[in-house]
């Protein structure tokens, strides 16, 4: 006689309800701590929210100007949505409302993740909470914080509603550009790329049409020129060469604050050439990764083997080859890792650990030790160098996985998550 199967609501001897209660309790505690850190940490983590976003929202509410419509906007036009929404309870509560919006978005993505059966989703949820703690207050206090849960939801929808997932990814791209990587990777890895492209194009057309009706004209695309005209930010990988020169006290290399775009940048001999080269180099690197993914797809790589590392590689390319470097960029890595942990838990343990380490190093750099970085202290420049080198190591791992994706998968824990819509 065989023992009866365990009830579906019990996983490894622990009731599903108790497991969910523990996860939601941890979610609440983590976000409460992050909100506290936003207000008490050094370096003014809420600076972008309270100084920049609120001024944009108040400008629109008073009828003086609306970024993206009347004046150039550093972000795509849909970024203005959460920015103006955070003004719902008045300027005095702007930061608190912003943090509430991001927490609710995280909760929606967290709930959808927990609806997935199996231990992989549970472990991915715990990993996400750990990542948030390690990254610190910037996990909530930037416009990027709005896009991360949207992208997670979109990826989770790819299995059951792939076109809805593609539409959400496109919407997220019109909030902050980085989710473009998820759309591009989807076009390469999916055999239903025609419908994916049509969905992305149609969604973008609706967004642009609404902006034009509101009177934006070409200002709706101002985020492109606003980004390309920037200098070399101190936390970027390319900026390390001048950061070390500044740390060594070499003449002509120093840090400065750009009052127009409100960021710390670095300058020195040859910086103008680097500024001119980085945007074309970034574009070439993205194309190279996409071509590598296309080659893997043509050689028979399945969606679940190819899409997660391709997405991770594209996101890391946007970070490593970018002349802009910001701590919130680490949040972009959450969605690829969660998706990878769901599809191939065993294979994605290494990148999950590496991304967690990246988050911890990033929080040390900003906000806690940022003042030392602004002094170009050698120890801090070394810490920044280690963080940026680890990004390159992770990019190398992702590229290797893309290259290997057409081969049979013998690793344990791999399972099919997103069947091709045509199958």
Tab-separated table of C-alpha atoms in Angstrom:
chain	number	residue	atom	x	y	z
A	1	UNK	CA	0.000	0.000	0.000
A	2	UNK	CA	1.273	3.450	-0.859
A	3	UNK	CA	0.763	6.517	1.237
A	4	UNK	CA	-1.749	9.028	-0.109
A	5	UNK	CA	-0.404	12.147	-1.779
A	6	UNK	CA	0.123	15.129	0.477
A	7	UNK	CA	-2.486	17.874	0.141
A	8	UNK	CA	-1.620	20.573	-2.370
A	9	UNK	CA	-1.790	23.168	0.400
A	10	UNK	CA	1.156	21.568	2.236
A	11	UNK	CA	4.669	22.021	0.901
A	12	UNK	CA	7.428	19.979	2.565
A	13	UNK	CA	5.443	19.724	5.758
A	14	UNK	CA	4.695	23.417	6.007
A	15	UNK	CA	1.148	24.642	5.312
A	16	UNK	CA	0.915	26.925	2.307
A	17	UNK	CA	-1.015	29.482	4.342
A	18	UNK	CA	1.737	29.706	6.951
A	19	UNK	CA	4.367	30.084	4.241
A	20	UNK	CA	2.383	32.883	2.587
A	21	UNK	CA	1.857	34.624	5.941
A	22	UNK	CA	5.597	34.538	6.593
A	23	UNK	CA	6.341	35.981	3.166
A	24	UNK	CA	3.820	38.797	3.455
A	25	UNK	CA	5.009	39.605	6.976
A	26	UNK	CA	8.555	39.816	5.660
A	27	UNK	CA	7.356	41.972	2.760
A	28	UNK	CA	5.791	44.436	5.184
A	29	UNK	CA	8.833	44.528	7.458
A	30	UNK	CA	11.275	44.989	4.578
A	31	UNK	CA	9.303	47.844	3.054
A	32	UNK	CA	8.771	49.499	6.440
A	33	UNK	CA	12.525	49.399	7.028
A	34	UNK	CA	13.268	50.738	3.550
A	35	UNK	CA	10.810	53.599	4.048
A	36	UNK	CA	12.498	54.433	7.348
A	37	UNK	CA	15.913	54.356	5.672
A	38	UNK	CA	14.634	56.727	2.992
A	39	UNK	CA	14.043	59.349	5.687
A	40	UNK	CA	17.015	58.764	8.004
A	41	UNK	CA	19.907	57.599	5.804
A	42	UNK	CA	22.726	60.012	4.921
A	43	UNK	CA	23.031	61.374	1.415
A	44	UNK	CA	19.339	62.384	1.115
A	45	UNK	CA	17.991	59.266	-0.654
A	46	UNK	CA	14.693	61.087	-1.225
A	47	UNK	CA	16.444	63.973	-2.975
A	48	UNK	CA	15.165	63.090	-6.438
A	49	UNK	CA	11.635	62.613	-5.112
A	50	UNK	CA	11.417	65.695	-2.904
A	51	UNK	CA	13.472	68.102	-4.985
A	52	UNK	CA	13.048	67.054	-8.609
A	53	UNK	CA	9.871	64.993	-9.002
A	54	UNK	CA	7.827	67.228	-6.694
A	55	UNK	CA	8.906	70.380	-8.529
A	56	UNK	CA	7.801	68.823	-11.816
A	57	UNK	CA	4.468	67.804	-10.305
A	58	UNK	CA	3.861	71.227	-8.761
A	59	UNK	CA	4.758	72.920	-12.043
A	60	UNK	CA	2.072	70.929	-13.829
A	61	UNK	CA	-0.500	71.317	-11.049
A	62	UNK	CA	-0.071	75.096	-11.072
A	63	UNK	CA	-0.313	75.267	-14.858
A	64	UNK	CA	3.167	76.783	-15.217
A	65	UNK	CA	4.703	73.934	-17.237
A	66	UNK	CA	4.457	70.218	-17.837
A	67	UNK	CA	7.627	68.285	-18.519
A	68	UNK	CA	7.436	66.179	-21.651
A	69	UNK	CA	4.725	68.415	-23.090
A	70	UNK	CA	5.799	72.054	-22.694
A	71	UNK	CA	9.446	71.516	-21.762
A	72	UNK	CA	12.032	68.780	-22.414
A	73	UNK	CA	11.906	65.778	-20.105
A	74	UNK	CA	14.825	63.548	-19.153
A	75	UNK	CA	12.472	60.552	-18.927
A	76	UNK	CA	9.916	59.101	-21.367
A	77	UNK	CA	6.494	60.708	-21.168
A	78	UNK	CA	4.735	58.076	-19.005
A	79	UNK	CA	7.171	58.745	-16.161
A	80	UNK	CA	5.075	61.808	-15.448
A	81	UNK	CA	2.167	59.550	-14.393
A	82	UNK	CA	3.513	58.409	-11.005
A	83	UNK	CA	5.221	61.774	-10.537
A	84	UNK	CA	1.931	63.697	-10.669
A	85	UNK	CA	0.016	60.946	-8.851
A	86	UNK	CA	2.279	61.323	-5.823
A	87	UNK	CA	0.913	64.866	-5.427
A	88	UNK	CA	-2.563	63.478	-4.678
A	89	UNK	CA	-2.374	64.299	-0.955
A	90	UNK	CA	-0.507	67.571	-1.301
A	91	UNK	CA	3.130	68.681	-1.441
A	92	UNK	CA	3.747	68.043	2.258
A	93	UNK	CA	2.970	64.341	1.841
A	94	UNK	CA	4.588	63.978	-1.566
A	95	UNK	CA	7.451	61.713	-0.472
A	96	UNK	CA	5.199	59.546	1.690
A	97	UNK	CA	2.699	59.171	-1.148
A	98	UNK	CA	5.493	58.260	-3.565
A	99	UNK	CA	6.751	55.547	-1.227
A	100	UNK	CA	3.197	54.269	-0.835
A	101	UNK	CA	2.742	54.031	-4.617
A	102	UNK	CA	5.966	52.062	-5.057
A	103	UNK	CA	5.098	49.763	-2.155
A	104	UNK	CA	1.680	49.030	-3.671
A	105	UNK	CA	3.258	48.252	-7.044
A	106	UNK	CA	5.755	45.931	-5.359
A	107	UNK	CA	2.875	44.270	-3.505
A	108	UNK	CA	0.994	43.630	-6.755
A	109	UNK	CA	4.042	41.992	-8.345
A	110	UNK	CA	4.766	40.057	-5.148
A	111	UNK	CA	1.195	38.730	-5.031
A	112	UNK	CA	1.354	37.564	-8.643
A	113	UNK	CA	4.685	35.857	-7.986
A	114	UNK	CA	3.245	34.026	-4.972
A	115	UNK	CA	0.358	32.729	-7.071
A	116	UNK	CA	2.802	30.500	-8.926
A	117	UNK	CA	2.931	26.949	-7.540
A	118	UNK	CA	6.114	25.302	-6.333
A	119	UNK	CA	9.190	26.084	-4.313
A	120	UNK	CA	10.863	28.067	-7.104
A	121	UNK	CA	8.412	30.952	-6.735
A	122	UNK	CA	8.790	30.942	-2.956
A	123	UNK	CA	12.567	31.078	-3.168
A	124	UNK	CA	12.422	33.801	-5.798
A	125	UNK	CA	10.154	35.837	-3.505
A	126	UNK	CA	12.543	35.463	-0.564
A	127	UNK	CA	15.453	36.387	-2.803
A	128	UNK	CA	13.658	39.544	-3.943
A	129	UNK	CA	13.073	40.653	-0.359
A	130	UNK	CA	16.720	40.017	0.476
A	131	UNK	CA	17.789	42.016	-2.559
A	132	UNK	CA	15.630	44.971	-1.524
A	133	UNK	CA	17.230	45.004	1.920
A	134	UNK	CA	20.702	44.872	0.413
A	135	UNK	CA	20.033	47.636	-2.124
A	136	UNK	CA	18.539	49.938	0.492
A	137	UNK	CA	16.482	53.119	0.135
A	138	UNK	CA	17.087	53.709	-3.591
A	139	UNK	CA	15.011	50.577	-4.175
A	140	UNK	CA	11.964	52.769	-3.470
A	141	UNK	CA	13.083	56.346	-4.019
A	142	UNK	CA	13.615	56.583	-7.784
A	143	UNK	CA	11.452	56.488	-10.919
A	144	UNK	CA	13.124	53.155	-11.689
A	145	UNK	CA	11.306	51.762	-8.649
A	146	UNK	CA	8.030	52.111	-10.549
A	147	UNK	CA	9.236	50.143	-13.559
A	148	UNK	CA	10.721	47.147	-11.717
A	149	UNK	CA	7.415	45.655	-10.456
A	150	UNK	CA	5.731	46.394	-13.796
A	151	UNK	CA	8.424	44.409	-15.613
A	152	UNK	CA	8.147	41.556	-13.103
A	153	UNK	CA	4.385	41.376	-13.675
A	154	UNK	CA	4.912	41.478	-17.440
A	155	UNK	CA	7.382	38.582	-17.342
A	156	UNK	CA	5.049	36.532	-15.160
A	157	UNK	CA	2.263	37.099	-17.705
A	158	UNK	CA	4.311	35.831	-20.655
A	159	UNK	CA	3.166	32.262	-20.030
A	160	UNK	CA	-0.585	32.834	-20.017
A	161	UNK	CA	-1.009	36.225	-21.735
A	162	UNK	CA	2.130	36.904	-23.802
A	163	UNK	CA	0.723	39.909	-25.651
A	164	UNK	CA	-0.413	41.538	-22.422
A	165	UNK	CA	3.103	40.955	-21.150
A	166	UNK	CA	4.557	42.611	-24.249
A	167	UNK	CA	2.199	45.579	-23.836
A	168	UNK	CA	3.193	46.026	-20.193
A	169	UNK	CA	6.874	45.891	-21.086
A	170	UNK	CA	6.276	48.609	-23.674
A	171	UNK	CA	4.425	50.758	-21.145
A	172	UNK	CA	7.319	50.330	-18.702
A	173	UNK	CA	9.732	51.415	-21.442
A	174	UNK	CA	7.801	54.674	-21.767
A	175	UNK	CA	8.391	55.249	-18.048
A	176	UNK	CA	12.147	54.509	-18.057
A	177	UNK	CA	14.020	53.276	-21.102
A	178	UNK	CA	15.687	50.166	-19.660
A	179	UNK	CA	12.666	47.771	-20.117
A	180	UNK	CA	13.350	48.143	-23.832
A	181	UNK	CA	15.841	45.346	-23.155
A	182	UNK	CA	12.987	43.027	-22.187
A	183	UNK	CA	11.052	43.890	-25.347
A	184	UNK	CA	14.094	43.440	-27.597
A	185	UNK	CA	14.995	40.115	-25.976
A	186	UNK	CA	11.393	38.963	-26.399
A	187	UNK	CA	11.450	39.791	-30.105
A	188	UNK	CA	14.613	37.714	-30.542
A	189	UNK	CA	13.703	34.740	-28.343
A	190	UNK	CA	10.014	34.356	-29.209
A	191	UNK	CA	8.869	32.618	-32.363
A	192	UNK	CA	5.802	34.810	-32.252
A	193	UNK	CA	7.899	37.931	-32.712
A	194	UNK	CA	5.551	39.377	-35.319
A	195	UNK	CA	2.714	39.746	-32.817
A	196	UNK	CA	5.148	40.936	-30.138
A	197	UNK	CA	6.437	43.661	-32.460
A	198	UNK	CA	2.911	44.631	-33.461
A	199	UNK	CA	1.860	44.862	-29.817
A	200	UNK	CA	4.879	46.969	-28.868
A	201	UNK	CA	4.441	49.245	-31.880
A	202	UNK	CA	0.705	49.621	-31.318
A	203	UNK	CA	1.126	50.398	-27.620
A	204	UNK	CA	3.836	52.956	-28.385
A	205	UNK	CA	1.695	54.546	-31.095
A	206	UNK	CA	-1.192	55.044	-28.661
A	207	UNK	CA	1.137	56.612	-26.078
A	208	UNK	CA	2.715	58.970	-28.617
A	209	UNK	CA	-0.678	59.888	-30.080
A	210	UNK	CA	-1.993	60.879	-26.657
A	211	UNK	CA	1.132	62.973	-26.060
A	212	UNK	CA	0.696	64.691	-29.426
A	213	UNK	CA	-2.964	65.416	-28.695
A	214	UNK	CA	-1.836	67.050	-25.449
A	215	UNK	CA	0.453	69.283	-27.502
A	216	UNK	CA	3.872	67.736	-26.946
A	217	UNK	CA	5.096	67.747	-30.527
A	218	UNK	CA	8.641	66.403	-30.741
A	219	UNK	CA	9.107	67.189	-27.045
A	220	UNK	CA	7.675	63.732	-26.357
A	221	UNK	CA	11.000	62.365	-27.636
A	222	UNK	CA	13.193	64.856	-25.765
A	223	UNK	CA	14.366	62.131	-23.370
A	224	UNK	CA	16.592	60.808	-26.176
A	225	UNK	CA	18.602	64.004	-26.595
A	226	UNK	CA	18.531	64.777	-22.871
A	227	UNK	CA	20.358	61.499	-22.184
A	228	UNK	CA	22.829	61.588	-25.067
A	229	UNK	CA	24.055	65.048	-24.082
A	230	UNK	CA	25.157	64.025	-20.581
A	231	UNK	CA	28.726	63.812	-19.317
A	232	UNK	CA	30.521	60.946	-17.574
A	233	UNK	CA	28.922	60.189	-14.213
A	234	UNK	CA	31.230	59.230	-11.356
A	235	UNK	CA	29.707	55.775	-10.736
A	236	UNK	CA	29.847	54.632	-14.354
A	237	UNK	CA	32.297	51.982	-15.497
A	238	UNK	CA	33.932	54.278	-18.038
A	239	UNK	CA	34.327	56.954	-15.366
A	240	UNK	CA	36.661	54.737	-13.337
A	241	UNK	CA	39.686	55.823	-15.385
A	242	UNK	CA	39.225	59.464	-14.317
A	243	UNK	CA	38.099	58.534	-10.805
A	244	UNK	CA	41.455	56.836	-10.251
A	245	UNK	CA	43.257	59.851	-11.720
A	246	UNK	CA	41.337	62.109	-9.339
A	247	UNK	CA	42.136	59.775	-6.435
A	248	UNK	CA	45.821	59.965	-7.358
A	249	UNK	CA	45.647	63.765	-7.463
A	250	UNK	CA	46.635	64.047	-11.114
A	251	UNK	CA	46.184	67.568	-12.522
A	252	UNK	CA	43.055	68.167	-14.584
A	253	UNK	CA	41.023	65.221	-13.272
A	254	UNK	CA	38.349	66.061	-10.719
A	255	UNK	CA	34.709	65.587	-9.746
A	256	UNK	CA	32.100	68.309	-10.183
A	257	UNK	CA	28.365	68.781	-9.716
A	258	UNK	CA	26.308	69.425	-12.843
A	259	UNK	CA	23.556	71.790	-11.714
A	260	UNK	CA	21.569	71.343	-14.919
A	261	UNK	CA	21.047	67.578	-14.631
A	262	UNK	CA	21.711	67.408	-10.864
A	263	UNK	CA	24.397	64.707	-10.882
A	264	UNK	CA	28.043	64.352	-9.946
A	265	UNK	CA	30.291	63.891	-12.951
A	266	UNK	CA	34.001	63.486	-13.558
A	267	UNK	CA	36.262	65.279	-15.983
A	268	UNK	CA	39.851	65.066	-17.093
A	269	UNK	CA	42.119	64.618	-20.112
A	270	UNK	CA	40.333	62.854	-22.963
A	271	UNK	CA	36.888	63.067	-21.373
A	272	UNK	CA	35.271	64.726	-24.406
A	273	UNK	CA	36.308	61.829	-26.631
A	274	UNK	CA	34.860	59.347	-24.142
A	275	UNK	CA	31.579	61.273	-24.007
A	276	UNK	CA	31.354	61.222	-27.799
A	277	UNK	CA	32.166	57.516	-28.082
A	278	UNK	CA	30.081	55.999	-25.294
A	279	UNK	CA	26.621	56.317	-26.859
A	280	UNK	CA	27.667	54.682	-30.178
A	281	UNK	CA	29.607	52.049	-28.226
A	282	UNK	CA	26.538	51.302	-26.114
A	283	UNK	CA	24.424	50.898	-29.250
A	284	UNK	CA	26.993	48.571	-30.837
A	285	UNK	CA	27.190	46.467	-27.680
A	286	UNK	CA	23.399	46.090	-27.574
A	287	UNK	CA	23.342	45.044	-31.236
A	288	UNK	CA	26.137	42.523	-30.608
A	289	UNK	CA	24.222	40.901	-27.740
A	290	UNK	CA	21.035	40.773	-29.814
A	291	UNK	CA	22.910	39.139	-32.701
A	292	UNK	CA	24.338	36.569	-30.309
A	293	UNK	CA	20.811	35.844	-29.102
A	294	UNK	CA	19.546	35.617	-32.686
A	295	UNK	CA	22.263	33.102	-33.506
A	296	UNK	CA	21.266	31.007	-30.477
A	297	UNK	CA	17.594	31.133	-31.479
A	298	UNK	CA	18.438	30.044	-35.046
A	299	UNK	CA	20.463	27.147	-33.624
A	300	UNK	CA	17.415	25.864	-31.765
A	301	UNK	CA	17.607	27.446	-28.312
A	302	UNK	CA	14.298	27.178	-26.462
A	303	UNK	CA	12.618	30.265	-25.074
A	304	UNK	CA	13.209	29.370	-21.426
A	305	UNK	CA	16.901	28.685	-22.039
A	306	UNK	CA	17.514	31.798	-24.126
A	307	UNK	CA	15.256	34.591	-22.913
A	308	UNK	CA	16.401	34.959	-19.269
A	309	UNK	CA	20.173	35.223	-19.966
A	310	UNK	CA	19.537	37.365	-23.045
A	311	UNK	CA	17.465	39.763	-20.961
A	312	UNK	CA	20.108	39.816	-18.227
A	313	UNK	CA	22.891	40.415	-20.763
A	314	UNK	CA	21.022	43.305	-22.381
A	315	UNK	CA	20.273	44.943	-19.035
A	316	UNK	CA	23.901	44.609	-17.966
A	317	UNK	CA	25.028	46.011	-21.311
A	318	UNK	CA	22.875	49.085	-20.649
A	319	UNK	CA	24.674	49.433	-17.304
A	320	UNK	CA	28.279	48.530	-18.159
A	321	UNK	CA	28.512	50.565	-21.377
A	322	UNK	CA	26.572	53.545	-20.044
A	323	UNK	CA	28.259	56.872	-19.331
A	324	UNK	CA	25.583	57.359	-16.681
A	325	UNK	CA	25.948	55.300	-13.526
A	326	UNK	CA	23.362	55.394	-10.750
A	327	UNK	CA	22.696	53.104	-7.763
A	328	UNK	CA	19.096	52.488	-8.809
A	329	UNK	CA	20.347	50.742	-11.954
A	330	UNK	CA	20.912	47.654	-9.791
A	331	UNK	CA	17.146	47.376	-9.468
A	332	UNK	CA	16.968	46.579	-13.180
A	333	UNK	CA	18.567	43.200	-12.449
A	334	UNK	CA	15.702	41.979	-10.261
A	335	UNK	CA	13.298	40.939	-13.018
A	336	UNK	CA	15.798	38.852	-15.045
A	337	UNK	CA	16.965	37.034	-11.916
A	338	UNK	CA	13.438	36.291	-10.691
A	339	UNK	CA	12.499	34.964	-14.117
A	340	UNK	CA	15.658	32.862	-14.243
A	341	UNK	CA	15.028	31.457	-10.767
A	342	UNK	CA	11.557	30.379	-11.881
A	343	UNK	CA	12.725	28.745	-15.107
A	344	UNK	CA	16.049	27.157	-14.116
A	345	UNK	CA	16.509	27.456	-10.340
A	346	UNK	CA	19.744	25.476	-10.194
A	347	UNK	CA	21.463	27.319	-13.025
A	348	UNK	CA	20.482	30.754	-11.699
A	349	UNK	CA	21.811	30.408	-8.160
A	350	UNK	CA	25.164	31.903	-9.135
A	351	UNK	CA	23.784	35.075	-10.769
A	352	UNK	CA	21.297	35.439	-7.906
A	353	UNK	CA	24.188	35.514	-5.430
A	354	UNK	CA	26.229	37.881	-7.614
A	355	UNK	CA	23.325	40.309	-7.991
A	356	UNK	CA	22.738	40.249	-4.229
A	357	UNK	CA	26.411	41.105	-3.665
A	358	UNK	CA	26.119	43.918	-6.223
A	359	UNK	CA	23.151	45.302	-4.300
A	360	UNK	CA	25.026	45.233	-0.994
A	361	UNK	CA	28.085	46.948	-2.465
A	362	UNK	CA	25.852	49.554	-4.077
A	363	UNK	CA	24.176	50.462	-0.782
A	364	UNK	CA	27.592	50.868	0.825
A	365	UNK	CA	28.574	53.261	-1.956
A	366	UNK	CA	25.252	55.121	-1.847
A	367	UNK	CA	23.980	56.426	0.438
A	368	UNK	CA	26.168	55.380	3.367
A	369	UNK	CA	29.715	56.149	2.141
A	370	UNK	CA	28.919	58.503	-0.712
A	371	UNK	CA	30.654	61.486	0.870
A	372	UNK	CA	33.933	59.571	0.709
A	373	UNK	CA	33.363	58.797	-2.949
A	374	UNK	CA	32.825	62.494	-3.649
A	375	UNK	CA	36.296	63.055	-2.204
A	376	UNK	CA	37.677	60.410	-4.586
A	377	UNK	CA	39.055	58.530	-1.580
A	378	UNK	CA	41.149	55.623	-2.922
A	379	UNK	CA	39.367	53.052	-0.746
A	380	UNK	CA	35.994	54.142	-2.087
A	381	UNK	CA	37.218	54.200	-5.684
A	382	UNK	CA	38.508	50.657	-5.107
A	383	UNK	CA	35.089	49.606	-3.766
A	384	UNK	CA	33.419	51.174	-6.800
A	385	UNK	CA	35.885	49.379	-9.068
A	386	UNK	CA	35.095	46.020	-7.470
A	387	UNK	CA	31.359	46.653	-7.880
A	388	UNK	CA	31.723	47.579	-11.541
A	389	UNK	CA	34.057	44.648	-12.271
A	390	UNK	CA	31.484	42.319	-10.745
A	391	UNK	CA	28.955	43.687	-13.241
A	392	UNK	CA	31.329	42.689	-16.045
A	393	UNK	CA	31.725	39.201	-14.546
A	394	UNK	CA	27.950	38.816	-14.446
A	395	UNK	CA	27.698	40.024	-18.038
A	396	UNK	CA	30.243	37.365	-18.995
A	397	UNK	CA	28.129	34.698	-17.291
A	398	UNK	CA	25.021	35.817	-19.175
A	399	UNK	CA	26.835	35.805	-22.529
A	400	UNK	CA	28.155	32.311	-21.837
A	401	UNK	CA	24.622	31.115	-21.085
A	402	UNK	CA	23.331	32.619	-24.326
A	403	UNK	CA	26.086	30.835	-26.251
A	404	UNK	CA	25.288	27.528	-24.561
A	405	UNK	CA	21.510	27.856	-24.778
A	406	UNK	CA	21.072	25.714	-27.940
A	407	UNK	CA	22.651	22.738	-26.134
A	408	UNK	CA	20.571	20.164	-24.206
A	409	UNK	CA	19.880	21.211	-20.616
A	410	UNK	CA	21.061	18.580	-18.150
A	411	UNK	CA	20.932	20.755	-15.066
A	412	UNK	CA	18.528	19.854	-12.306
A	413	UNK	CA	15.659	22.158	-11.525
A	414	UNK	CA	15.084	23.292	-15.092
A	415	UNK	CA	11.490	23.386	-16.211
A	416	UNK	CA	9.430	24.919	-18.975
A	417	UNK	CA	7.654	28.062	-17.876
A	418	UNK	CA	6.578	29.869	-21.006
A	419	UNK	CA	5.456	27.700	-23.921
A	420	UNK	CA	5.594	29.227	-27.360
A	421	UNK	CA	2.184	30.719	-28.243
A	422	UNK	CA	2.129	28.802	-31.540
A	423	UNK	CA	2.626	25.398	-29.939
